[in-house]
Short mmCIF file of C-alpha atoms in Angstrom, two decimals:
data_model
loop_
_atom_site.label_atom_id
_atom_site.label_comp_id
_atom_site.label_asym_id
_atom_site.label_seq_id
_atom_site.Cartn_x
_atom_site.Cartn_y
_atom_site.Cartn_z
CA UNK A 1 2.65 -48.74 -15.70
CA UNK A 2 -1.19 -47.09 -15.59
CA UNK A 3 -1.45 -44.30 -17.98
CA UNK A 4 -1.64 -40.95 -16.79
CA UNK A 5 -5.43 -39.55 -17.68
CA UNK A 6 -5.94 -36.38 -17.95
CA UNK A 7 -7.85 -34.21 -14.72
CA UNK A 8 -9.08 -31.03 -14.03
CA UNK A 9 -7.40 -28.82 -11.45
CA UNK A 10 -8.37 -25.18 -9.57
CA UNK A 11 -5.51 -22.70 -9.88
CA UNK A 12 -6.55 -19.98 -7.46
CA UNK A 13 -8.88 -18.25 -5.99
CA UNK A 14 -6.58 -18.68 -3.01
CA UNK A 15 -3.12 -19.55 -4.44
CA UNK A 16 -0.56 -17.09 -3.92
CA UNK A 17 0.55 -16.69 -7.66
CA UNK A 18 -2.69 -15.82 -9.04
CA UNK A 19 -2.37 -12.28 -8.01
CA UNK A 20 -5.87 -11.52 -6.13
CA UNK A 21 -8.87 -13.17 -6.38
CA UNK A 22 -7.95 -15.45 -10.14
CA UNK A 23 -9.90 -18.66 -10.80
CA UNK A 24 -8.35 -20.48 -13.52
CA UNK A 25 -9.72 -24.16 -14.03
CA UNK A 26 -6.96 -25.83 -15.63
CA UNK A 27 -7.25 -29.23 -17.88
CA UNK A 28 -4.02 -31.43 -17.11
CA UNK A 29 -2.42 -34.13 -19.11
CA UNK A 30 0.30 -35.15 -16.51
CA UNK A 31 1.88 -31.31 -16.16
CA UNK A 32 1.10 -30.19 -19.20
CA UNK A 33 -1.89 -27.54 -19.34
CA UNK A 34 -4.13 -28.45 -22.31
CA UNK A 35 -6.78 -26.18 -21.80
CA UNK A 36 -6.99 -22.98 -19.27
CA UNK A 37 -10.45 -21.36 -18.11
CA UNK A 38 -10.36 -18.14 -16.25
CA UNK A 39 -13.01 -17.59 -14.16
CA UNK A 40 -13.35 -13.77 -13.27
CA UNK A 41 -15.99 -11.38 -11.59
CA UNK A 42 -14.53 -12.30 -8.09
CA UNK A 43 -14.05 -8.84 -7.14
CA UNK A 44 -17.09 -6.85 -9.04
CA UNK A 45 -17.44 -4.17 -7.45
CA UNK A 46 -20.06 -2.16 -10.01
CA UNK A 47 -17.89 0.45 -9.88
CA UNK A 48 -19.73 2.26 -13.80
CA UNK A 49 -23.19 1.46 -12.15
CA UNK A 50 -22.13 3.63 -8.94
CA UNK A 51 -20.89 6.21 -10.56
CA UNK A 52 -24.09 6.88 -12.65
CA UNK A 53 -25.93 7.61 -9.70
CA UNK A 54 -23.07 10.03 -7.93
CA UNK A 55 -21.78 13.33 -8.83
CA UNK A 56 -18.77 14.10 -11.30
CA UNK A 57 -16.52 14.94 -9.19
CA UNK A 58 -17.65 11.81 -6.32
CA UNK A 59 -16.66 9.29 -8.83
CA UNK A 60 -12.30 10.28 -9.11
CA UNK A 61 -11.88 7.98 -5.93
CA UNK A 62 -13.90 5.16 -7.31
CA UNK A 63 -11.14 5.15 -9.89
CA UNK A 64 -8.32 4.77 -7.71
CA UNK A 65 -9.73 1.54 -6.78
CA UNK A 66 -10.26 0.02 -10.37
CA UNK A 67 -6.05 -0.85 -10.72
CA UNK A 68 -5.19 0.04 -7.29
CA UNK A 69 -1.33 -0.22 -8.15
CA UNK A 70 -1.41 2.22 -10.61
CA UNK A 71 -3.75 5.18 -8.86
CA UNK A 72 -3.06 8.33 -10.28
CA UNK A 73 -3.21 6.77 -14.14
CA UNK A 74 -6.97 5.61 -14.14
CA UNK A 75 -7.92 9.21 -12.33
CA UNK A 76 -6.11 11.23 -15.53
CA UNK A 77 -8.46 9.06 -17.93
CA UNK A 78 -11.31 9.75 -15.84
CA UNK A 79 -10.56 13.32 -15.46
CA UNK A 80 -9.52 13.89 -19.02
CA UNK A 81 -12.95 12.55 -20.36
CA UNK A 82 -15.11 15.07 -17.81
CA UNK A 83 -12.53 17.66 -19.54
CA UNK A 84 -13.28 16.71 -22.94
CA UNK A 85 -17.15 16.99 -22.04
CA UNK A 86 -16.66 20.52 -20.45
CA UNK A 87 -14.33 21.82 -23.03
CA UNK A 88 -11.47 23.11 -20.43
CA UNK A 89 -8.11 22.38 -20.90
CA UNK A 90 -5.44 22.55 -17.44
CA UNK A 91 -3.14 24.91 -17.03
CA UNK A 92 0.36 23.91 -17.88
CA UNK A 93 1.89 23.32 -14.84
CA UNK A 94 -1.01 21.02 -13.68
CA UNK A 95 -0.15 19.07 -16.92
CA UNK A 96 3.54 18.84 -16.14
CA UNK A 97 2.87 17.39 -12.35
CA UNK A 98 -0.31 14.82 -14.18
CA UNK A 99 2.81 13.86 -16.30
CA UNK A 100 5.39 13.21 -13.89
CA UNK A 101 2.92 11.56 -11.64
CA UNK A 102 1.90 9.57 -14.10
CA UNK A 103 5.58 8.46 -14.44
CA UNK A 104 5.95 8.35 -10.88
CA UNK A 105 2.88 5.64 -10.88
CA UNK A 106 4.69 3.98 -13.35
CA UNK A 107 7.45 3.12 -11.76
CA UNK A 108 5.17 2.09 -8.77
CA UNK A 109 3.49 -0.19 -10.95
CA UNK A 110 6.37 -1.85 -12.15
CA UNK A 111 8.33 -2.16 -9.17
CA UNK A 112 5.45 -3.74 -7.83
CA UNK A 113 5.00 -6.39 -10.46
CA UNK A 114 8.86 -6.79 -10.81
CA UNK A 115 8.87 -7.70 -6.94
CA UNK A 116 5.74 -10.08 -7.45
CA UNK A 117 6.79 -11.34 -10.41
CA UNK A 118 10.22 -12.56 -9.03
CA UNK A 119 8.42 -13.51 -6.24
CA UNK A 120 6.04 -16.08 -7.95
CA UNK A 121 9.06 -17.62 -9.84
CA UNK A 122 11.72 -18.14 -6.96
CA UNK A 123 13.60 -14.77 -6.71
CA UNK A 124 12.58 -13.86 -3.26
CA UNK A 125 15.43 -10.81 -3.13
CA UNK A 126 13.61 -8.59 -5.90
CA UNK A 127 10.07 -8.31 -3.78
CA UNK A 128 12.52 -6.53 -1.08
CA UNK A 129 14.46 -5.06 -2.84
CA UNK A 130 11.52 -3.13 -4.99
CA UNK A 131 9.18 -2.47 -2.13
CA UNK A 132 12.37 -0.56 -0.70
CA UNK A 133 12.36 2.37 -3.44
CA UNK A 134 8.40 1.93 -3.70
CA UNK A 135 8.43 3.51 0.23
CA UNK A 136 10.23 6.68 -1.45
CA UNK A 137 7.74 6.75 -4.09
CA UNK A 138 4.71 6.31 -1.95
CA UNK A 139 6.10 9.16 0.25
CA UNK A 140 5.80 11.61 -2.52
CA UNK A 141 2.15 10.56 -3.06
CA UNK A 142 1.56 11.21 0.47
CA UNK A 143 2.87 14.70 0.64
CA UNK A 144 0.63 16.05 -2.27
CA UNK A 145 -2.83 14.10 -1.32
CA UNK A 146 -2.11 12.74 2.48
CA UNK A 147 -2.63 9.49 1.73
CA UNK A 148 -0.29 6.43 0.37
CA UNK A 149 -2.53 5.10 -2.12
CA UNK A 150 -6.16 6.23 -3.28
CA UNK A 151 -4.57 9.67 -3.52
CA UNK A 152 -7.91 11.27 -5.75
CA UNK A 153 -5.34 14.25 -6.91
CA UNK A 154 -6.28 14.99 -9.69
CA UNK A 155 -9.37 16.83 -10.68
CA UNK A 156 -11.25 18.11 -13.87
CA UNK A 157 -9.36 21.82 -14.45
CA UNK A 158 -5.86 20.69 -12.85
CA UNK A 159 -4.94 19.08 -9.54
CA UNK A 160 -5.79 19.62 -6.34
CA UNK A 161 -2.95 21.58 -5.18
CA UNK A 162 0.35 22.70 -5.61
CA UNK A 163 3.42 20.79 -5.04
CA UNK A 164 4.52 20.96 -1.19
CA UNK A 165 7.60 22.98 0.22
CA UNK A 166 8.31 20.98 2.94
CA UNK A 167 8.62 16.28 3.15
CA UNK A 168 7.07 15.02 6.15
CA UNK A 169 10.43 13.24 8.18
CA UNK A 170 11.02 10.66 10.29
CA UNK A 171 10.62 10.89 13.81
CA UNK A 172 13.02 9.64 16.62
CA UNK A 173 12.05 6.14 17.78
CA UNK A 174 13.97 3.38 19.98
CA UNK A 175 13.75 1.05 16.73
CA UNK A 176 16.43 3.50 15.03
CA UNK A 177 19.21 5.64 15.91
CA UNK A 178 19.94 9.64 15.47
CA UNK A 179 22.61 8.59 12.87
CA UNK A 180 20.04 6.33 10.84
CA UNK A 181 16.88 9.25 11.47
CA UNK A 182 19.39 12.17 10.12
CA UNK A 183 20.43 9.43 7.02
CA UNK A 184 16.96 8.71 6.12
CA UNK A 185 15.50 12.73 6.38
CA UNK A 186 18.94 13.66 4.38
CA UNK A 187 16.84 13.66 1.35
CA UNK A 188 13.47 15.29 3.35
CA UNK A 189 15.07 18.46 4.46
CA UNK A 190 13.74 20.63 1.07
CA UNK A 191 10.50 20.81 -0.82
CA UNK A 192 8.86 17.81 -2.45
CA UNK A 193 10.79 18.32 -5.68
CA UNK A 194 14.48 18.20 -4.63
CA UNK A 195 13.07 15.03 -2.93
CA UNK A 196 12.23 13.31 -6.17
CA UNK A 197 15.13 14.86 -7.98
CA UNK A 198 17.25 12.99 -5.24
CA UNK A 199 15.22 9.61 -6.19
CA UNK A 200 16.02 10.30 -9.72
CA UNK A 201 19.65 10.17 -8.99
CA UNK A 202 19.71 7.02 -7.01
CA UNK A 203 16.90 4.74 -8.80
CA UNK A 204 19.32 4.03 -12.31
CA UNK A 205 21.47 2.54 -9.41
CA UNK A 206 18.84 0.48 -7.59
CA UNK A 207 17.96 -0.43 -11.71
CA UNK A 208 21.39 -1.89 -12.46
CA UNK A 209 20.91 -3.64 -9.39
CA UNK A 210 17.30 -5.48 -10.36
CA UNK A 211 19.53 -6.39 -13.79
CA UNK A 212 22.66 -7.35 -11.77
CA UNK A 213 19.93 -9.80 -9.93
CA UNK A 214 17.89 -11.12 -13.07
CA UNK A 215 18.92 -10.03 -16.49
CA UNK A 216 21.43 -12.89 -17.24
CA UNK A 217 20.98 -15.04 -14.13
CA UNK A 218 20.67 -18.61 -15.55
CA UNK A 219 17.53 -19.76 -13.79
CA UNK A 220 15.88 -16.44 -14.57
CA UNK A 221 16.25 -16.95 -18.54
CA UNK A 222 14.94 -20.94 -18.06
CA UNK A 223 11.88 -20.10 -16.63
CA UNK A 224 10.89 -17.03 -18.73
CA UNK A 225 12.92 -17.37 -22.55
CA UNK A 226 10.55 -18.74 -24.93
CA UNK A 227 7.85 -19.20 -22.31
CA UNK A 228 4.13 -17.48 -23.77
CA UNK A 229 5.00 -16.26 -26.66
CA UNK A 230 2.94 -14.05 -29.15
CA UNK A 231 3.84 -13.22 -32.22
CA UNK A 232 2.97 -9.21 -33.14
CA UNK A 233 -0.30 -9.68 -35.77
CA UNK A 234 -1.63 -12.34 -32.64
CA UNK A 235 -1.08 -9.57 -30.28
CA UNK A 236 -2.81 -6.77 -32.08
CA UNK A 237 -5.26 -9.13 -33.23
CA UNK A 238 -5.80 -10.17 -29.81
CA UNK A 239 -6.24 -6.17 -28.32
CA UNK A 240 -3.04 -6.18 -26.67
CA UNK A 241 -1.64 -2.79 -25.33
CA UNK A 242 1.00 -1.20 -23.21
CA UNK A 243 4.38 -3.43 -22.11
CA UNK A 244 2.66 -6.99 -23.37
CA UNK A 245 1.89 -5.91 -26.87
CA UNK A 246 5.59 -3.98 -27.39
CA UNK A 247 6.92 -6.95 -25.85
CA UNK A 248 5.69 -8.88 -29.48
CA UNK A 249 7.50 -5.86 -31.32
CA UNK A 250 4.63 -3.72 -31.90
CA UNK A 251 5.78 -0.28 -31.63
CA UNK A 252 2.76 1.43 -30.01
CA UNK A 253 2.53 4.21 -27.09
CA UNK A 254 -0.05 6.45 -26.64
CA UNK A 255 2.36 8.66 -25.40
CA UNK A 256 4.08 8.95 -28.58
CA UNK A 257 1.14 8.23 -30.60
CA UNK A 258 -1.90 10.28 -29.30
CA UNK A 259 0.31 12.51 -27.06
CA UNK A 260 -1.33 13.97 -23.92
CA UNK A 261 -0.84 16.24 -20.72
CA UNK A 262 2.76 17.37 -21.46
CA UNK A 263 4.25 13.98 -23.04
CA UNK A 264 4.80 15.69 -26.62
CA UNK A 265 7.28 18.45 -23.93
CA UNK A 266 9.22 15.63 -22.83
CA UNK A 267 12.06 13.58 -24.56
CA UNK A 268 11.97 9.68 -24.16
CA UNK A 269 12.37 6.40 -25.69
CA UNK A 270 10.12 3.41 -26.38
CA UNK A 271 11.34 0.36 -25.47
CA UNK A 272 10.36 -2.47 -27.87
CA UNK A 273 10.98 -6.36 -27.50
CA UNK A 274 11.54 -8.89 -30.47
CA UNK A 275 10.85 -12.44 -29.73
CA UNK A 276 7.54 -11.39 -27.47
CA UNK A 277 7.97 -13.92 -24.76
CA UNK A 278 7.94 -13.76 -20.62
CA UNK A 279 11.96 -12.49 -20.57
CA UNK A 280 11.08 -9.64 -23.51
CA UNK A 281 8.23 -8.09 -21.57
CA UNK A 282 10.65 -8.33 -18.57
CA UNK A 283 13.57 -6.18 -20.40
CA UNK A 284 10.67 -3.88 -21.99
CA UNK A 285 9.18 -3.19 -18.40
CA UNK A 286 12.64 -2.76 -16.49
CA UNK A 287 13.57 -0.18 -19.44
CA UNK A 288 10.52 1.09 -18.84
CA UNK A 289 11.51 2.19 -15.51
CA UNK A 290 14.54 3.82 -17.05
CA UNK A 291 12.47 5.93 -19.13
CA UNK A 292 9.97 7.16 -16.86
CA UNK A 293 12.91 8.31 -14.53
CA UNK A 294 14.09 10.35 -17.32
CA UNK A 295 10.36 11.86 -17.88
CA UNK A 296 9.99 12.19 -14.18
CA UNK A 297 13.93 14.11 -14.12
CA UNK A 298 12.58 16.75 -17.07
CA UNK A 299 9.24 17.27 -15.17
CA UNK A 300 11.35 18.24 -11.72
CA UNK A 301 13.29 20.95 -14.32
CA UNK A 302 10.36 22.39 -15.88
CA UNK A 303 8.48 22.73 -12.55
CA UNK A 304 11.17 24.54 -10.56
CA UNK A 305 11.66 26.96 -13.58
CA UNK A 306 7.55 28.07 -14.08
CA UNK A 307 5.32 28.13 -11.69
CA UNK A 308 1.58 29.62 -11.99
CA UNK A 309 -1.57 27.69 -11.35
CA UNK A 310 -2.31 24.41 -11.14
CA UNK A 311 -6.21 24.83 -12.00
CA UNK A 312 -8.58 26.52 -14.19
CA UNK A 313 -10.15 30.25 -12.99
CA UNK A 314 -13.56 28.57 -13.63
CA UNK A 315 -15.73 28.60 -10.29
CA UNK A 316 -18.45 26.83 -12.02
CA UNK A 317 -15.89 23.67 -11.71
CA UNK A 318 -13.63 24.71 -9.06
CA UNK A 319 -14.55 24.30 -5.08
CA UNK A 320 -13.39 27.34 -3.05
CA UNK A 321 -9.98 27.05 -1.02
CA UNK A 322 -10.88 25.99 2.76
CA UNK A 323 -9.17 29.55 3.61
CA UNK A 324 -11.81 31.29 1.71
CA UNK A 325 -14.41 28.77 3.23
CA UNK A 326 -13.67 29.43 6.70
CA UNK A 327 -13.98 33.10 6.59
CA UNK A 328 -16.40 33.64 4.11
CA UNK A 329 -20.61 32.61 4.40
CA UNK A 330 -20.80 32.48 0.28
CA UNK A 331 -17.90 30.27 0.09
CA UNK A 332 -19.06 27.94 2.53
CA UNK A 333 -22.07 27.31 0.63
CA UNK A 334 -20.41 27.40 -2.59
CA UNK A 335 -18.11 24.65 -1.31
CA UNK A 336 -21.22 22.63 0.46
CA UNK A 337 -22.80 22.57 -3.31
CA UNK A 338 -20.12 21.93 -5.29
CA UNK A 339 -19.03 18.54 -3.08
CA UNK A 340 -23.03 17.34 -2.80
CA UNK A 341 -24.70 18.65 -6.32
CA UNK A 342 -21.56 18.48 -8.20
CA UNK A 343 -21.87 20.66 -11.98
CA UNK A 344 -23.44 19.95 -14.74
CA UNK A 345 -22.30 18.61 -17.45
CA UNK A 346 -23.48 19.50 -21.15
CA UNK A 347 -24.76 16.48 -23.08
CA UNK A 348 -22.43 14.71 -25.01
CA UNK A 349 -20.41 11.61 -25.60
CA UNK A 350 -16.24 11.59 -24.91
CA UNK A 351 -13.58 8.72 -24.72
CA UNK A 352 -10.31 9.56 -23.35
CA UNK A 353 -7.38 7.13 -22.55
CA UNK A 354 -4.11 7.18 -21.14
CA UNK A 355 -1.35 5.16 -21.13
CA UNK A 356 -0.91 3.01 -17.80
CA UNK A 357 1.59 1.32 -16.71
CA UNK A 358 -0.33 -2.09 -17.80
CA UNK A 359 -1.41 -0.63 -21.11
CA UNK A 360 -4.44 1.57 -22.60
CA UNK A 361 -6.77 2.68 -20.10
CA UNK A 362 -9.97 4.15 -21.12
CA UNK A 363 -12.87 5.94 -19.96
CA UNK A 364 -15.93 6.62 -21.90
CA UNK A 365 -18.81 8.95 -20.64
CA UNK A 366 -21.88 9.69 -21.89
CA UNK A 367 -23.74 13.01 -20.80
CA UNK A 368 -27.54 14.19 -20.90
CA UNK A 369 -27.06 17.43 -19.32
CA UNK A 370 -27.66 15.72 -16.00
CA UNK A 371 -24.70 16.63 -12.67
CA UNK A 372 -24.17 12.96 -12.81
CA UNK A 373 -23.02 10.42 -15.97
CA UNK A 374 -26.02 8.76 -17.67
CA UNK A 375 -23.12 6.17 -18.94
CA UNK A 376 -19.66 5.24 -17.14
CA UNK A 377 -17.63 2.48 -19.24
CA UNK A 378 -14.00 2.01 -18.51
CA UNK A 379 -11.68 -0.18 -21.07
CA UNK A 380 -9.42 -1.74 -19.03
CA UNK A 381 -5.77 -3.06 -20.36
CA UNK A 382 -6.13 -6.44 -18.67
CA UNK A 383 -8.91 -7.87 -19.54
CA UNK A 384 -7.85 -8.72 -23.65
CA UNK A 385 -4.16 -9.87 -21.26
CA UNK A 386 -6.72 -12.07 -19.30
CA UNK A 387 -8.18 -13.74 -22.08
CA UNK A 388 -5.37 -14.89 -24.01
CA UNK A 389 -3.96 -16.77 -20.88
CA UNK A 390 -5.20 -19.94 -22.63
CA UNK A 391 -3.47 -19.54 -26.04
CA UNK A 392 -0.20 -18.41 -23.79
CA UNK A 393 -0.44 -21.66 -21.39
CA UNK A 394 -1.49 -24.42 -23.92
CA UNK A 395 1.18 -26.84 -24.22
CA UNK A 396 3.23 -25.37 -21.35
CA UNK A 397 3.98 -27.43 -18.00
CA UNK A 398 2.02 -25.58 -14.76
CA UNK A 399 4.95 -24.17 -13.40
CA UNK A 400 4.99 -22.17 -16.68
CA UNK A 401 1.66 -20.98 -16.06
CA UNK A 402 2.38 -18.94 -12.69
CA UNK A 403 5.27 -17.19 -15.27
CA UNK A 404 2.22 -16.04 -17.74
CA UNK A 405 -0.12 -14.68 -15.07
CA UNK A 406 3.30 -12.94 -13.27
CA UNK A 407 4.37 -11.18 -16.91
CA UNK A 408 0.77 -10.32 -17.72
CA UNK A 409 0.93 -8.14 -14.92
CA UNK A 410 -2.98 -8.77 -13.70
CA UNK A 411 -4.99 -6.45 -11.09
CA UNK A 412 -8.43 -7.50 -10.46
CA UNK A 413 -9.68 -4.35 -9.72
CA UNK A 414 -9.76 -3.31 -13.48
CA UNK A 415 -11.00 -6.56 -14.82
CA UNK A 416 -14.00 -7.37 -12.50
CA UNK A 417 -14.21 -3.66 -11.81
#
């Protein structure tokens, strides 16, 4: 029998488990992967070069787009660094509604790469099953910005307004019945809170039911239990953050650590794994979602008990409100200027990161005085993920290597940015 030689292969840019736009040249010895190249900069966008020549407060919805699964995380970092510049800090109930959006986000994030994830290795239930609470969730973004997505909520000073009184419902349609409409607008009949408190009741049920699906389902444990593992020096050493480096063991949350918005207010856990493998940063990420539904539970409290404002008295920073605009010639010019000149920031350097649902996101700014950055750098948490893929897949068969890439949890957005 001829011996098998060893080829080169293309994983990607068009294979389904590669998660966007992922080259990854692979060397083969039979199915074993003895060397793995990613190729990135498929989706380069110059997202820091366009925001040096735009306005502060242009740039928020260019950040939306840099890990467009997890929106409203990478505008806080963004936001927070313009603050540090300025020297404002939000009011307090802004900071509460940053932190359970942030939590909100998470859980977006992580359905979303629970559903893929599953998807990639064979469990085709958890992609529908995750995309059906993700519809709640996206709902909720939609009633405080209007759109699904690149919401661009918050702003330097706060958000950009208060939390809605009323859901938007379903409508009567000949695909679904009175009974199902009055079912599904059950939860839509008060303000945007009770709406979320209701999804904070029912999500530790829809939970149990991911687990029920995955946690100790035999196939499940084969293709992820001691598949790409990294031991906890490797991953520090290696500039792991967020699920992938607690996953090795490594205790470390900015949340807990370098506490921001209202995340030293709120009471919650860090989930930590122990043998740092594909099934550990599975468990660490599904407890995650436990956790942020307990964050996004106190958040609901605290905002029904105190309301106030939800931005800084500082019109220097501040655009008028469109009812003041429409009435009033001053405000309409004040509003013209502040969305084409932007303000001016005083010189200066600031970093400021947040924790994301992948794992440290960072923004650093540099200032000369100008109404626009001079310097726009963002650290995202995949890249260092990105280029450990090799160490991860070496000596692993190539099935193994769509189960790295899934529990690395990759957007190409932040990487190529």
């Amino acid at each position: 029998m001829a011996e098998i030689r060893s080829y080169t292969m293309n994983f990607g840019p068009q294979h389904p488990a590669a998660h966007g736009v992922l080259r990854l040249v692979l060397e083969m010895d039979g199915e074993v992967v003895q060397k793995a190249d990613p190729h990135v900069g498929l989706l380069h966008r110059a997202t820091e070069k366009l925001a040096e020549s735009k306005p502060y407060n242009q740039s928020i919805g260019y950040m939306d787009r840099l890990d467009y699964v997890s929106m409203m995380c990478n505008e806080h970092a963004y936001v927070r660094a313009i603050e540090k510049l300025v020297g404002i800090e939000a009011p307090l109930r802004a900071q509460y509604i940053r932190t359970m959006f942030d939590e909100i986000t998470r859980i977006l994030n992580h359905l979303m790469w629970l559903g893929a994830h599953g998807l990639d290795i064979g469990a085709m239930t958890m992609f529908l099953y995750c995309f059906r609470e993700r519809e709640d969730l996206m709902d909720c973004y939609e009633a405080v910005s209007g759109t699904r997505m690149h919401a661009t909520y918050y702003r330097p000073g706060g958000v950009y307004r208060d939390l809605p009184d009323t859901m938007p419902k379903y409508a009567p349609s000949r695909f679904r019945g009175r009974k199902e409409i009055d079912r599904l607008n059950d939860a839509r009949s008060g303000s945007l809170l009770d709406f979320i408190e209701d999804f904070t009741k029912r999500f530790p049920a829809a939970v149990d039911e991911y687990e029920t699906l995955l946690t100790d389902n035999r196939i499940w444990k084969q293709r992820t239990v001691n598949i790409g593992v990294v031991t906890p020096e490797r991953a520090l050493n290696l500039g792991f953050t967020g699920p992938v480096l607690r996953g090795s063991g490594v205790e470390w949350d900015l949340r807990k650590k370098q506490p921001y918005a209202a995340y030293d207010r709120v009471d919650f856990d860090i989930p930590v794994g122990v043998n740092g493998d594909c099934y550990d940063r599975y468990l660490v990420r599904v407890e995650e979602l436990r956790q942020s539904n307990r964050i996004v539970k106190q958040c609901v409290d605290w905002l029904r008990a105190n309301p106030g404002p939800v931005m800084v008295d500082d019109r220097k920073l501040v655009a008028p409100r469109r009812e003041e605009m429409k009435g009033d010639m001053e405000s309409l010019i004040h509003h013209f200027k502040h969305f084409t000149e932007g303000y001016c920031v005083p010189a200066g350097e600031a970093y400021a990161a947040v924790e994301a649902p992948k794992g440290e996101f960072g923004i650093y700014l540099l200032s000369d005085g100008a109404n626009k950055p001079y310097r726009v750098k963002c650290r995202p948490p995949g890249f260092p993920h990105l280029a450990a893929l090799e160490e991860m897949t070496c000596g692993h068969m190539l099935a193994d290597v769509v189960a790295v890439i899934g529990t690395l949890d990759i957007v190409f957005g932040e990487i190529d940015r």
